[in-house]
Amino acid sequence: MAGGAATGGSSTSDTYAEARTWLLLPAWVTLGILVLAPVAIMLVYSFLTKEFRGGVIWEFSLGAYDQFFCSRGLFGDEPCSIEWTYIQIFWRSIWQAGAATLLSLVIGFPTAYFIATRPPRQRTLWVFLVTIPYWVNLLIRTVSMKFLLRDEGPLNDFLTGIGLLNEPLAIVNTNFAVQLGLFYSYLPFMVLPIYAAVERYNFALSEAASDLYAPRWTVLRRILLPSVKPGIVAGCILVFVPSLGSFLAPDLLGGARNFMIGSLIEEQFKGNAGNWPFGAAASMILLTMVLIILLIFARQQAKAES
Amino acid sequence: MTSKTNDAIEVRNAVKRYGDFTALKKVSLTISDNEFFTLLGPSGCGKTTLLRMIAGFEDVTEGGIFLFGEEIEGLPPHKRPINTVFQNYALFPHMNVLDNVGFGLEMLGKSKSEARARAGEVLEMVQLTQFSARKPSQLSGGQQQRVALARALAPRPKVLLLDEPLSALDLKLRKAMQIELKHLQKETGITFIFVTHDQEEALTMSDRVAVMSAGEVQQLGDAREIYERPRNMFVADFIGETNLIEVTVDRIDAGRAACHLGGGHRLTCDAVDGIGAGASVHMSLRPERLFLSSAPTEGESLKARVRENIFIGTDISTILDLDDGPEFRVRASNSSRGTSRVFEPGTEVFVNMEQGAARLLMD
Amino acid sequence: MASKKYDLRVYPGFRGITLLCLVILYAPLIVVMVYSFNASPSITNWEGLSLRWYADVFTGPESAKFKSAARNSFVIALIAATVATTIATLSATAILRGGRFRLRMVSFGLISLPLMVPEIVTAVATLIFFNAIGFDRGLLTILLAHIAFCIPFAYLPISARMQGIESTYEQAAMDLYATRRQAFTRVLLPLMAPGIVSGFILAFIVSLDDFIITNFVKGAGVETLPTAIFGAVKQGIKPNIMAISTMLLGVSVVMVTLSWLISRKDRKT
């Protein structure tokens, strides 16, 4: 989720060029051992044979991927036909993450725009207000959301109390609750890039459009939105990607029917019931999807810049 | 409130305040149809504010703005048949040149093909047809400037506003564009209101100029009038180079004012309404209307000593000290036919005045 | 005569949506904070203000578990944030002050990798890694995992700060006979201080907050506050959990505010 802006820039110099190998060594060692190597080993594990008490047997097997994509009947002896169970879970995850992204966009864009058009001195305060909840423990936020939304929770109490509802609205354990949870988890990622884009936007363009007879909302649609599109795309990616692999929101707010990738993976490593190679394979598939999305995004950003 | 149809724009007692700050103090002016009108002044004088009020980007705190006799204050920019050429052009970066130019027409309800056809015509007028498919970022500054102009002209506005449109161009291109703009204005017959801080640009192009300072119109008139008969200190000082000398008026006689300045020097010049005998005011002496000689001439002359000669290409500027009086600058054309020759520093000379070189100013 | 200004920048409804957004963001947290002061053991009924659940956290039957979880959390966060901040500072110096070199973009990519890989994938990979090399799961595995994902969070404010510092300062120092090392410690580091503090605070909070990775790599019986809270919440949301959550929330908000104030005050000077 990093901004590429953190690397380049005019203030680069070569003052410490001689020492750069030593300066980078700790990062390379730490991240090499704790991130790169684990991902490589995970890839290996996804091609091993499962052991029933959790863990693996060091024997090559395509079993994990076979289980993911192939249905071989009750006794496992039929020829491969497409197994829909896990594809459906992935599909549901994509759908949920997409809906959460849309929700974040619909609320995040006006918010980011509003903040970016405040007087400069007020802006940092507004940004701060929007980002504070992000720094509160994700688990606590998700639990709080559940507490607020549950059937006997304060929201339903309030709505029935003022007579808007006759009986409590069942929100928890619905798709919408998960979307709301994901929205709550990652909203700042939508607001911040759009805010940055709108802040850089040259409002003389809006004036020019208005001067050329475009009414307010036409200015938004034809001039402003295309101009800040890179920010919007960045925001959407930054919400969509972590939503796709999220665990807490679907687990706590979604219930069993709204199972997502994160829960599927987590289940494979819980206690003795799991299937490590299958969990590793599912993780690899998720990681591949995410990297492809990020790659396309990086390509487009690079193209937009040139 | 009778509408005089030959007045394109009337600004009536317009005041603009931002909180405690008053950007415009009761400005009134009338701009005729087909006129090339320039608002000239230093930055912060209120000229851009006035332009933006006419365009509809700023509201009018008090007073009114009329377009061909109809009040337009209260109409949003997109409902005013007035277009603007923005200072940094504000070309839409995601649209090509043709779509930029056609945008206004499209917004006015023309079909995309109609808009494009008309955009093509206007692009031809500014000689940019071959760039139709380019994005603004692929054009040079001068080309962008012409696209901005074409875009603003395409919807055939009743009035075209130009907000320092040439300030980003280099000197040569600027000069060429000044002439092109002037021609375009005559060709289209549209009223141009041009904002600039460059007095030479203003004098070159305009039918009339309003010199503004501190939120007020200091003087309004055609180029000659403003240059030769500045009404006050600000205008004389802002337009062109001049010698501003403190003088006291001794008496007024048959339309001439006899004055004296420091060191006992005496001068007479045309009297000005509102400046009577006994007044202590400033006098403007345009350096190019003065010339030097080694002996006094028949007309007005002052004795001085040459301090320094400065070579500035087309001209030679001489700095002189008047005996017990102020410093003077005299400009002579650098040509063999020049009326004055160059005197070495330290030489005693006489500063002579052409007819009308000296002018009394209000403060 | 002057009518209401037609302001192009203002879109009707955007202010309302912004306020709605803030309500959605803050309402759940405020509700939980309020209910943590509820005297009732039920989470639905309100029986007046009380601090009993805060007392329960410190002295109640589960207090020993919470205390050890809190100790684990804070010790891990402190060490992880310190190590991550050090690594991030050195890396930022190499990437922003080390000239142009081939591995520059790759290094930056590696540092931001933990932000791009979904957390659940990092969790699985780390678990498998420790399993494969036969490393017993416990506090140490949690700490190592935390160091890795804290690095990018520390890196971002540090590099942002370093980009704002003209390299002429160090060049001036070296012109005045400072060695490279002296230029770094005497000029660059002091100028970097606000960025380093912000980076440390963010890394600390991120470590303190992590649940998913911790849940995977913690050994049996080892708990941090988030895993303890998660375990408790699985049995239902209880008032004492709301009290702990409120305290943890307070710590995060105070630290982020601190980080914000440091960077803001710094920008003014």
Coordinates of N, CA and C in Angstrom, one line a residue, chain B residues 5 20 31 57 65 73 76-77 89 120 127-128 191 223 228 283 290 306 320 329 337-338 345 349 356 363:
Chain B
T5 N -27.7 49.6 -26.2 CA -27.3 48.3 -26.7 C -25.8 48.4 -27.2
D20 N -12.5 42.1 5.8 CA -12.1 43.5 6.0 C -11.5 44.1 4.8
I31 N -18.0 49.6 -21.2 CA -17.1 49.1 -22.3 C -18.0 48.9 -23.5
F57 N -17.1 34.3 -11.6 CA -16.4 33.5 -10.6 C -16.4 34.2 -9.2
I65 N -23.4 44.5 -12.5 CA -22.7 44.4 -13.8 C -23.8 44.1 -14.8
E73 N -25.4 39.9 -12.7 CA -24.9 39.5 -11.4 C -26.0 38.5 -10.9
P76 N -24.8 32.2 -12.7 CA -23.5 31.4 -12.6 C -22.8 31.5 -13.9
P77 N -21.5 31.2 -13.9 CA -20.6 31.4 -15.1 C -21.2 30.7 -16.3
Y89 N -4.1 29.0 -19.2 CA -4.9 28.4 -20.2 C -6.0 27.4 -19.7
G120 N -13.3 22.8 -35.5 CA -12.3 22.7 -36.7 C -12.1 24.1 -37.3
Q127 N -4.8 28.8 -37.0 CA -3.7 28.0 -37.7 C -3.2 26.8 -36.8
L128 N -4.2 26.0 -36.3 CA -3.7 24.9 -35.5 C -4.4 23.6 -36.0
T191 N -16.2 41.9 -28.3 CA -15.6 42.8 -27.4 C -14.6 42.0 -26.6
A223 N -4.7 55.1 -25.6 CA -3.3 54.9 -25.3 C -2.6 56.2 -25.2
E228 N 0.3 60.5 -22.7 CA 0.7 61.9 -22.8 C 0.1 62.8 -21.7
M283 N 5.4 67.1 -11.0 CA 5.4 67.4 -12.5 C 6.1 66.2 -13.1
L290 N 12.8 65.3 -23.7 CA 13.8 66.2 -23.3 C 15.0 66.0 -24.2
V306 N 26.1 66.6 -16.3 CA 26.0 65.2 -16.7 C 26.7 64.4 -15.6
L320 N 21.5 63.3 -15.1 CA 22.0 64.6 -14.8 C 21.7 65.1 -13.4
R329 N 16.6 62.4 -15.8 CA 17.0 61.4 -16.8 C 16.5 62.0 -18.2
R337 N 21.0 60.4 -36.7 CA 20.1 61.6 -37.0 C 19.6 62.2 -35.7
G338 N 20.1 61.6 -34.6 CA 19.7 62.1 -33.2 C 19.8 63.6 -33.1
P345 N 30.6 62.8 -18.9 CA 30.2 63.1 -17.5 C 31.0 64.3 -17.0
V349 N 25.5 71.2 -19.1 CA 24.7 71.3 -20.3 C 23.3 71.9 -19.9
G356 N 4.9 70.4 -24.6 CA 4.0 69.4 -23.9 C 4.8 68.3 -23.1
D363 N -2.1 64.3 -7.0 CA -1.5 63.2 -6.2 C -2.3 61.9 -6.3

